[in-house]
Amino acid sequence: MQMREANQADSNSLVYSLPDLVCFAHLHWDFVWQRPQHLLSRFAQHGRVYYVEDAFYHADDLVEPHMEVKERQNGVKVLVVHLPQYLRADEVAADQAQFVVLTRFFTENSLQQYVFWYYTPMALGKSRLFSPVLTVYDCMDELAQFKFAPPELRQREQELFGKADLVFTGGQRIYESKREQHHDAHAFPSSIDKQHFGQARNPLLAEPADQAGIAHPRIGFFGVIDERLDIDLLGQLATSHPEWQFVIIGPVVKIDRATLPHNANIHYLGGKDYQELPAYLRGWDVATLLFARNESTEFISPTKTPEYLAAGCPVVSTSIRDVVRPYGDLNLVQIADDHQEFGRAIAIALEQGKDADWRTRTDRYLATIS
């Protein structure tokens, strides 16, 4: 951080000038509102923030590499490098083209002192030749264990550990996995916008039209629907409990929609804007974390756990490590894995919503993290 005089006549009047922050991410800014958007939109209240997405490849070979700039919340500028189709087959050349476009953008916009903030090690290909004043790796997921992960991702992560001045992890479980790999690693679990999700406790909040006609009890889930969702568990629960209605909100990615269970009591409502979520949660009787127990979920730390609780929803989760500790251990969330246990846990949670002591303990805990 630099300090400069704001007024030559008043040497005691100082303004703090922060370096620009350039974030490299594998997630599209407009896809799902989560940790990067929460942090960077707040950082942007104090300085210039640039969010570099993966390159966009055109269908033809004639387009010249160029930068698209989109302005988002609090002035965050989303940067997308556009490339010709032929570069898709040559990663080294594509990275070099992106480096050239980024260099030109930095020069044109006077980015001279800047922090690099990484969510994906794969971005090193286009950024390793820059000289940031500080490099931060915010490791929110074990990306190497996700479906379709690039085979070189683990090697790139080791390179990023060598460059990073500071490493954060999105939860305790992944911190335990990474802490020996960097001298300055810190567990930095995501907090939540408690006021935003607390809107779901307002009895006057209007019911969304596509949910209004669904009967109760409603058992809900929101999030990305991918290889982490236990679709077998969802199908078994819906079959075993036709008296419950399962409301599933979120985009389907990386898996075939045809593999999803389509019982009459499962309702896929699609992706929703972050601002809409409290209205949906308001109408749920129980919220769930229907995560499969596989390598893609071994290190996750679901932010939706405290978001559900802030909305006033009783919660049932599979035994994800960062949900069991602390939420399961504190008896704030019911933990179960197979469909019979999960069904019993939902039955308990349906009653838990009426428990004033549970709500008091939940709110007391949420006050410590948000």
XYZ file of N, CA and C in Angstrom, residues 81-270:
570
model
N -10.591 -12.214 -23.269
C -9.793 -12.151 -24.490
C -10.479 -12.995 -25.565
N -10.707 -12.403 -26.727
C -11.306 -13.110 -27.862
C -10.197 -13.608 -28.782
N -10.298 -14.885 -29.176
C -9.260 -15.507 -29.996
C -9.869 -16.202 -31.215
N -9.093 -16.356 -32.290
C -9.567 -17.118 -33.449
C -9.625 -18.611 -33.139
N -10.453 -19.329 -33.849
C -10.689 -20.740 -33.583
C -9.417 -21.585 -33.663
N -8.526 -21.280 -34.611
C -7.364 -22.150 -34.819
C -6.446 -22.218 -33.599
N -6.508 -21.214 -32.725
C -5.644 -21.223 -31.538
C -6.125 -22.203 -30.471
N -7.365 -22.670 -30.580
C -7.881 -23.624 -29.586
C -7.027 -24.894 -29.540
N -6.461 -25.264 -30.671
C -5.676 -26.499 -30.748
C -4.218 -26.304 -30.335
N -3.825 -25.086 -30.018
C -2.426 -24.794 -29.664
C -2.418 -23.964 -28.380
N -2.349 -24.644 -27.237
C -2.463 -23.961 -25.949
C -1.344 -22.950 -25.736
N -0.134 -23.298 -26.137
C 0.998 -22.389 -25.940
C 0.799 -21.109 -26.742
N 0.385 -21.245 -27.992
C 0.152 -20.066 -28.830
C -1.026 -19.250 -28.319
N -2.058 -19.943 -27.818
C -3.225 -19.236 -27.272
C -2.837 -18.441 -26.033
N -2.024 -19.051 -25.167
C -1.565 -18.335 -23.968
C -0.719 -17.121 -24.351
N 0.136 -17.277 -25.358
C 0.970 -16.160 -25.799
C 0.110 -15.034 -26.363
N -0.924 -15.388 -27.120
C -1.817 -14.366 -27.673
C -2.545 -13.627 -26.561
N -2.967 -14.367 -25.531
C -3.645 -13.719 -24.407
C -2.689 -12.805 -23.653
N -1.447 -13.250 -23.482
C -0.444 -12.417 -22.814
C -0.254 -11.095 -23.560
N -0.202 -11.150 -24.882
C -0.023 -9.938 -25.687
C -1.212 -9.001 -25.513
N -2.428 -9.551 -25.561
C -3.631 -8.723 -25.408
C -3.690 -8.121 -24.006
N -3.364 -8.917 -22.992
C -3.366 -8.412 -21.620
C -2.310 -7.324 -21.436
N -1.121 -7.536 -21.994
C -0.053 -6.537 -21.883
C -0.496 -5.208 -22.483
N -1.122 -5.274 -23.639
C -1.610 -4.051 -24.278
C -2.674 -3.374 -23.415
N -3.560 -4.177 -22.835
C -4.605 -3.612 -21.973
C -3.992 -2.954 -20.743
N -3.004 -3.614 -20.124
C -2.342 -3.040 -18.950
C -1.722 -1.684 -19.300
N -1.061 -1.606 -20.439
C -0.413 -0.356 -20.852
C -1.440 0.737 -21.109
N -2.494 0.403 -21.842
C -3.514 1.394 -22.195
C -4.263 1.911 -20.975
N -4.338 1.094 -19.908
C -5.094 1.479 -18.718
C -4.197 1.790 -17.522
N -2.919 1.961 -17.780
C -1.951 2.381 -16.753
C -1.927 1.456 -15.541
N -1.994 0.150 -15.779
C -1.795 -0.812 -14.697
C -0.298 -1.001 -14.527
N 0.235 -0.408 -13.467
C 1.672 -0.455 -13.239
C 2.019 -1.209 -11.965
N 1.241 -0.966 -10.918
C 1.392 -1.729 -9.676
C 0.100 -2.504 -9.467
N 0.213 -3.813 -9.417
C -1.000 -4.628 -9.370
C -0.744 -5.912 -8.583
N -1.810 -6.377 -7.969
C -1.834 -7.659 -7.269
C -2.479 -8.682 -8.196
N -1.904 -9.867 -8.284
C -2.540 -10.968 -9.003
C -3.221 -11.881 -7.985
N -4.480 -12.183 -8.245
C -5.303 -13.014 -7.353
C -5.817 -14.181 -8.197
N -5.369 -15.379 -7.884
C -5.681 -16.551 -8.716
C -6.750 -17.438 -8.079
N -7.699 -17.881 -8.922
C -8.602 -18.966 -8.536
C -8.277 -20.246 -9.298
N -7.494 -20.134 -10.348
C -7.093 -21.317 -11.110
C -5.619 -21.242 -11.482
N -4.862 -22.296 -11.208
C -3.459 -22.319 -11.627
C -3.303 -22.349 -13.146
N -4.340 -22.757 -13.870
C -4.234 -22.841 -15.327
C -4.001 -21.475 -15.965
N -4.311 -20.412 -15.252
C -4.111 -19.058 -15.794
C -2.641 -18.659 -15.852
N -1.759 -19.468 -15.271
C -0.335 -19.116 -15.306
C 0.197 -19.038 -16.729
N -0.371 -19.823 -17.631
C 0.112 -19.826 -19.003
C 0.083 -18.454 -19.643
N -0.913 -17.649 -19.308
C -1.039 -16.318 -19.914
C -0.546 -15.205 -19.000
N -0.126 -15.548 -17.768
C 0.181 -14.486 -16.802
C 1.543 -14.602 -16.138
N 2.252 -15.690 -16.349
C 3.481 -15.916 -15.570
C 4.590 -14.914 -15.878
N 4.520 -14.237 -17.008
C 5.595 -13.303 -17.372
C 5.386 -11.896 -16.831
N 4.248 -11.648 -16.194
C 4.021 -10.346 -15.574
C 4.778 -10.266 -14.244
N 4.843 -9.057 -13.683
C 5.561 -8.845 -12.416
C 4.655 -8.157 -11.400
N 3.721 -8.892 -10.800
C 2.841 -8.286 -9.794
C 3.610 -7.952 -8.523
N 3.097 -6.980 -7.767
C 3.734 -6.638 -6.493
C 3.396 -7.673 -5.426
N 2.326 -8.425 -5.646
C 1.905 -9.458 -4.703
C 1.108 -10.492 -5.477
N 1.295 -11.765 -5.135
C 0.535 -12.845 -5.762
C -0.196 -13.633 -4.691
N -1.508 -13.769 -4.864
C -2.365 -14.487 -3.919
C -3.033 -15.647 -4.645
N -3.016 -16.806 -4.021
C -3.751 -17.971 -4.533
C -4.892 -18.254 -3.572
N -6.115 -18.009 -4.021
C -7.300 -18.288 -3.212
C -7.859 -19.627 -3.673
N -7.459 -20.675 -2.998
C -7.786 -22.047 -3.402
C -9.137 -22.441 -2.802
N -10.196 -22.238 -3.556
C -11.536 -22.492 -3.029
C -12.000 -23.922 -3.269
N -11.356 -24.650 -4.188
C -11.738 -26.033 -4.494
C -10.504 -26.816 -4.910
N -10.595 -28.137 -4.789
C -9.557 -29.019 -5.318
C -9.915 -29.306 -6.771
N -9.561 -28.376 -7.645
C -10.010 -28.430 -9.038
C -9.504 -29.667 -9.769
N -8.370 -30.201 -9.360
C -7.805 -31.363 -10.043
C -8.697 -32.586 -9.915
N -9.599 -32.589 -8.943
C -10.478 -33.735 -8.741
C -11.862 -33.529 -9.346
N -12.050 -32.426 -10.045
C -13.328 -32.167 -10.706
C -13.357 -32.851 -12.076
N -14.553 -33.087 -12.553
C -14.743 -33.699 -13.862
C -14.146 -32.811 -14.953
N -13.448 -33.446 -15.910
C -12.830 -32.768 -17.055
C -11.682 -31.837 -16.646
N -11.072 -32.072 -15.482
C -9.933 -31.242 -15.066
C -8.756 -31.462 -16.017
N -8.035 -30.403 -16.398
C -6.855 -30.564 -17.267
C -5.806 -31.440 -16.583
N -5.178 -32.353 -17.303
C -4.204 -33.264 -16.671
C -2.998 -32.548 -16.072
N -2.680 -31.357 -16.593
C -1.506 -30.628 -16.094
C -1.835 -29.709 -14.922
N -3.048 -29.781 -14.397
C -3.459 -28.825 -13.364
C -2.624 -28.955 -12.087
N -2.339 -30.175 -11.671
C -1.554 -30.347 -10.435
C -0.153 -29.756 -10.584
N 0.458 -29.946 -11.753
C 1.795 -29.378 -11.969
C 1.734 -27.852 -11.964
N 0.681 -27.301 -12.571
C 0.521 -25.843 -12.580
C 0.307 -25.317 -11.156
N -0.406 -26.083 -10.355
C -0.626 -25.625 -8.988
C 0.690 -25.562 -8.223
N 1.562 -26.537 -8.433
C 2.860 -26.492 -7.772
C 3.655 -25.262 -8.215
N 3.549 -24.916 -9.480
C 4.205 -23.698 -9.967
C 3.619 -22.461 -9.289
N 2.298 -22.454 -9.123
C 1.648 -21.309 -8.483
C 2.040 -21.205 -7.014
N 2.157 -22.337 -6.337
C 2.633 -22.297 -4.951
C 4.018 -21.644 -4.886
N 4.843 -21.894 -5.887
C 6.173 -21.296 -5.906
C 6.153 -19.795 -6.137
N 5.151 -19.301 -6.827
C 5.049 -17.872 -7.123
C 4.272 -17.099 -6.065
N 3.336 -17.766 -5.396
C 2.413 -17.069 -4.494
C 3.123 -16.559 -3.242
N 2.771 -15.344 -2.851
C 3.232 -14.798 -1.576
C 2.315 -15.222 -0.442
N 1.058 -15.506 -0.779
C 0.036 -15.778 0.221
C -0.963 -16.762 -0.368
N -1.387 -17.738 0.439
C -2.371 -18.732 -0.004
C -3.530 -18.767 0.978
N -4.732 -18.654 0.443
C -5.950 -18.858 1.226
C -6.626 -20.137 0.748
N -7.357 -20.781 1.649
C -8.184 -21.921 1.246
C -9.625 -21.650 1.657
N -10.543 -22.199 0.872
C -11.960 -21.921 1.099
C -12.579 -22.670 2.249
N -11.836 -23.552 2.889
C -12.375 -24.295 4.023
C -11.274 -25.007 4.781
N -11.646 -25.629 5.894
C -10.674 -26.284 6.763
C -10.107 -27.556 6.142
N -10.971 -28.348 5.501
C -10.510 -29.621 4.938
C -9.449 -29.396 3.861
N -9.683 -28.451 2.976
C -8.707 -28.211 1.914
C -7.452 -27.521 2.467
N -7.609 -26.771 3.547
C -6.439 -26.183 4.209
C -5.514 -27.278 4.723
N -6.095 -28.319 5.317
C -5.290 -29.423 5.829
C -4.511 -30.100 4.706
N -5.073 -30.072 3.511
C -4.410 -30.671 2.357
C -3.304 -29.786 1.787
N -3.436 -28.466 1.929
C -2.516 -27.535 1.267
C -1.489 -26.892 2.195
N -1.699 -26.944 3.489
C -0.877 -26.126 4.389
C 0.600 -26.493 4.366
N 0.933 -27.747 4.048
C 2.341 -28.140 4.003
C 2.997 -27.758 2.681
N 2.203 -27.243 1.743
C 2.737 -26.932 0.414
C 3.113 -25.457 0.253
N 2.784 -24.650 1.281
C 3.149 -23.232 1.211
C 3.401 -22.709 2.615
N 4.396 -21.849 2.749
C 4.808 -21.375 4.073
C 3.837 -20.376 4.681
N 2.943 -19.803 3.851
C 2.035 -18.774 4.365
C 0.610 -19.073 3.896
N 0.123 -20.257 4.261
C -1.233 -20.687 3.891
C -2.173 -20.489 5.073
N -3.395 -20.072 4.771
C -4.369 -19.768 5.821
C -5.753 -20.283 5.436
N -6.432 -20.916 6.372
C -7.830 -21.287 6.162
C -8.672 -20.012 6.195
N -9.458 -19.807 5.156
C -10.265 -18.594 5.020
C -11.663 -19.001 4.543
N -12.439 -19.649 5.429
C -13.782 -20.098 5.030
C -14.651 -18.923 4.605
N -15.514 -19.173 3.643
C -16.385 -18.117 3.139
C -17.408 -17.709 4.188
N -17.622 -16.418 4.302
C -18.721 -15.907 5.109
C -19.938 -15.771 4.201
N -20.986 -15.137 4.690
C -22.210 -14.999 3.907
C -22.781 -13.595 4.086
N -23.696 -13.256 3.210
C -24.471 -12.024 3.350
C -25.724 -12.380 4.149
N -25.578 -12.317 5.467
C -26.665 -12.762 6.348
C -27.932 -11.940 6.155
N -27.763 -10.655 5.923
C -28.932 -9.796 5.726
C -29.694 -10.187 4.459
N -28.944 -10.519 3.408
C -29.581 -10.909 2.147
C -30.420 -12.169 2.328
N -29.817 -13.214 2.897
C -30.558 -14.464 3.052
C -31.590 -14.378 4.163
N -31.365 -13.478 5.110
C -32.348 -13.275 6.172
C -33.685 -12.767 5.670
N -33.715 -12.245 4.438
C -34.989 -11.815 3.858
C -35.980 -12.972 3.772
N -35.456 -14.192 3.702
C -36.325 -15.367 3.591
C -37.170 -15.576 4.842
N -36.822 -14.923 5.928
C -37.609 -15.055 7.161
C -38.793 -14.097 7.195
N -38.901 -13.256 6.197
C -40.000 -12.289 6.134
C -41.252 -12.972 5.586
N -42.296 -13.116 6.388
C -43.506 -13.813 5.918
C -44.217 -13.092 4.782
N -43.874 -11.831 4.545
C -44.532 -11.064 3.482
C -43.799 -11.173 2.140
N -42.659 -11.875 2.136
C -41.899 -12.014 0.895
C -42.709 -12.822 -0.115
N -42.860 -12.276 -1.305
C -43.725 -12.898 -2.317
C -43.143 -14.219 -2.816
N -44.028 -15.173 -3.057
C -43.647 -16.490 -3.575
C -43.374 -16.397 -5.079
N -42.234 -16.922 -5.557
C -41.989 -16.937 -7.005
C -43.058 -17.753 -7.732
N -43.434 -17.304 -8.908
C -44.550 -17.921 -9.630
C -44.299 -19.389 -9.954
N -43.054 -19.748 -10.297
C -42.802 -21.136 -10.695
C -42.698 -22.087 -9.509
N -42.725 -21.559 -8.290
C -42.712 -22.409 -7.099
C -44.060 -22.406 -6.388
N -44.870 -21.405 -6.653
C -46.111 -21.202 -5.891
C -47.056 -22.392 -5.956
N -47.081 -23.099 -7.072
C -48.028 -24.199 -7.221
C -47.535 -25.531 -6.705
N -46.331 -25.573 -6.149
C -45.766 -26.829 -5.640
C -46.239 -27.054 -4.208
N -46.707 -28.250 -3.943
C -47.260 -28.570 -2.622
C -46.160 -28.643 -1.565
N -46.579 -28.636 -0.317
C -45.684 -28.846 0.826
C -45.877 -30.275 1.328
N -44.863 -30.787 2.065
C -43.574 -30.196 2.425
C -42.637 -30.102 1.211
N -41.893 -29.009 1.173
C -40.916 -28.793 0.106
C -39.503 -29.015 0.644
N -38.766 -29.862 -0.051
C -37.379 -30.160 0.305
C -36.512 -29.558 -0.796
N -35.685 -28.567 -0.461
C -35.006 -27.797 -1.493
C -33.504 -27.999 -1.584
N -32.977 -27.637 -2.739
C -31.531 -27.577 -2.977
C -31.281 -26.485 -4.002
N -30.268 -25.629 -3.757
C -29.817 -24.735 -4.822
C -28.308 -24.844 -4.976
N -27.867 -24.722 -6.199
C -26.441 -24.808 -6.495
C -26.237 -25.361 -7.887
N -24.980 -25.462 -8.277
C -24.662 -26.027 -9.587
C -24.964 -27.522 -9.564
N -25.657 -27.988 -10.582
C -26.009 -29.409 -10.678
C -24.973 -30.071 -11.582
N -24.028 -30.756 -10.943
C -22.940 -31.383 -11.692
C -22.572 -32.696 -11.031
N -21.331 -33.172 -11.235
C -20.934 -34.478 -10.716
C -20.917 -34.532 -9.196
N -21.015 -33.398 -8.536
C -21.022 -33.378 -7.074
C -22.395 -33.696 -6.486
N -23.456 -33.535 -7.266
C -24.803 -33.818 -6.773
C -25.045 -35.321 -6.785
N -25.553 -35.846 -5.685
C -25.860 -37.277 -5.590
C -27.232 -37.518 -6.209
N -27.246 -37.756 -7.520
C -28.525 -37.912 -8.212
C -29.207 -39.223 -7.838
N -28.426 -40.233 -7.460
C -29.042 -41.486 -7.006
C -29.784 -41.268 -5.695
N -29.166 -40.541 -4.787
C -29.810 -40.246 -3.507
C -31.087 -39.449 -3.728
N -31.033 -38.463 -4.605
C -32.222 -37.666 -4.898
C -33.343 -38.546 -5.431
N -33.025 -39.416 -6.373
C -34.044 -40.291 -6.945
C -34.628 -41.248 -5.923
N -33.767 -41.813 -5.068
C -34.240 -42.745 -4.042
C -35.141 -42.048 -3.030
N -34.773 -40.838 -2.643
C -35.601 -40.081 -1.698
C -36.968 -39.765 -2.297
N -36.964 -39.343 -3.555
C -38.231 -38.996 -4.201
C -39.132 -40.216 -4.345
N -38.531 -41.371 -4.616
C -39.317 -42.602 -4.750
C -39.853 -43.061 -3.399
N -39.018 -42.977 -2.367
C -39.409 -43.449 -1.031
C -40.391 -42.517 -0.342
N -40.394 -41.244 -0.741
C -41.242 -40.254 -0.062
C -42.038 -39.437 -1.083
N -43.040 -40.064 -1.680
C -43.866 -39.330 -2.654
C -44.655 -38.191 -2.021
N -44.725 -38.181 -0.692
C -45.448 -37.112 0.004
C -44.635 -35.822 0.084
N -43.353 -35.889 -0.244
C -42.496 -34.706 -0.236
C -42.264 -34.219 -1.661
N -42.107 -32.915 -1.810
C -41.807 -32.308 -3.104
C -40.368 -31.783 -3.077
N -39.578 -32.178 -4.052
C -38.166 -31.803 -4.104
C -37.978 -30.683 -5.128
N -37.537 -29.525 -4.631
C -37.346 -28.340 -5.470
C -35.846 -28.163 -5.712
N -35.425 -28.270 -6.962
C -34.006 -28.219 -7.316
C -33.754 -26.982 -8.178
N -32.890 -26.105 -7.679
C -32.590 -24.842 -8.363
C -31.115 -24.808 -8.741
N -30.840 -24.519 -9.995
C -29.457 -24.367 -10.425
C -29.250 -24.851 -11.845
N -28.171 -24.393 -12.478
C -27.847 -24.823 -13.841
C -27.251 -26.226 -13.855
N -27.498 -26.962 -14.919
C -26.930 -28.300 -15.097
C -25.682 -28.178 -15.963
N -24.543 -28.615 -15.436
C -23.287 -28.534 -16.192
C -22.495 -29.829 -16.029
N -21.756 -30.175 -17.075
C -20.810 -31.304 -17.092
C -21.461 -32.678 -16.979
N -22.768 -32.765 -16.774
C -23.448 -34.055 -16.737
C -24.620 -34.016 -17.716
N -25.050 -35.189 -18.135
C -26.159 -35.317 -19.076
C -27.475 -35.145 -18.327
N -28.299 -34.223 -18.781
C -29.604 -34.002 -18.150
C -30.429 -35.288 -18.102
N -30.216 -36.161 -19.067
C -30.996 -37.401 -19.127
C -30.702 -38.320 -17.950
N -29.560 -38.106 -17.267
C -29.226 -38.961 -16.121
C -29.909 -38.506 -14.837
N -30.527 -37.332 -14.846
C -31.201 -36.832 -13.649
C -32.502 -37.590 -13.417
N -32.850 -37.857 -12.155
C -34.143 -38.498 -11.884
C -35.284 -37.544 -12.211
N -36.366 -38.085 -12.752
C -37.490 -37.238 -13.166
C -38.807 -37.723 -12.560
N -38.756 -38.047 -11.273
C -39.985 -38.396 -10.563
C -40.954 -37.227 -10.608
N -42.228 -37.542 -10.466
C -43.257 -36.491 -10.526
C -43.103 -35.478 -9.404
N -42.461 -35.875 -8.300
C -42.305 -34.966 -7.162
C -40.929 -34.293 -7.117
N -40.208 -34.314 -8.240
C -38.959 -33.556 -8.358
C -39.200 -32.427 -9.350
N -38.874 -31.213 -8.936
C -39.154 -30.026 -9.739
C -37.847 -29.282 -10.015
N -37.375 -29.324 -11.256
C -36.164 -28.614 -11.657
C -36.571 -27.230 -12.159
N -36.217 -26.206 -11.405
C -36.652 -24.848 -11.737
C -35.585 -24.036 -12.470
N -34.426 -24.644 -12.727
C -33.381 -23.946 -13.475
C -32.566 -23.001 -12.608
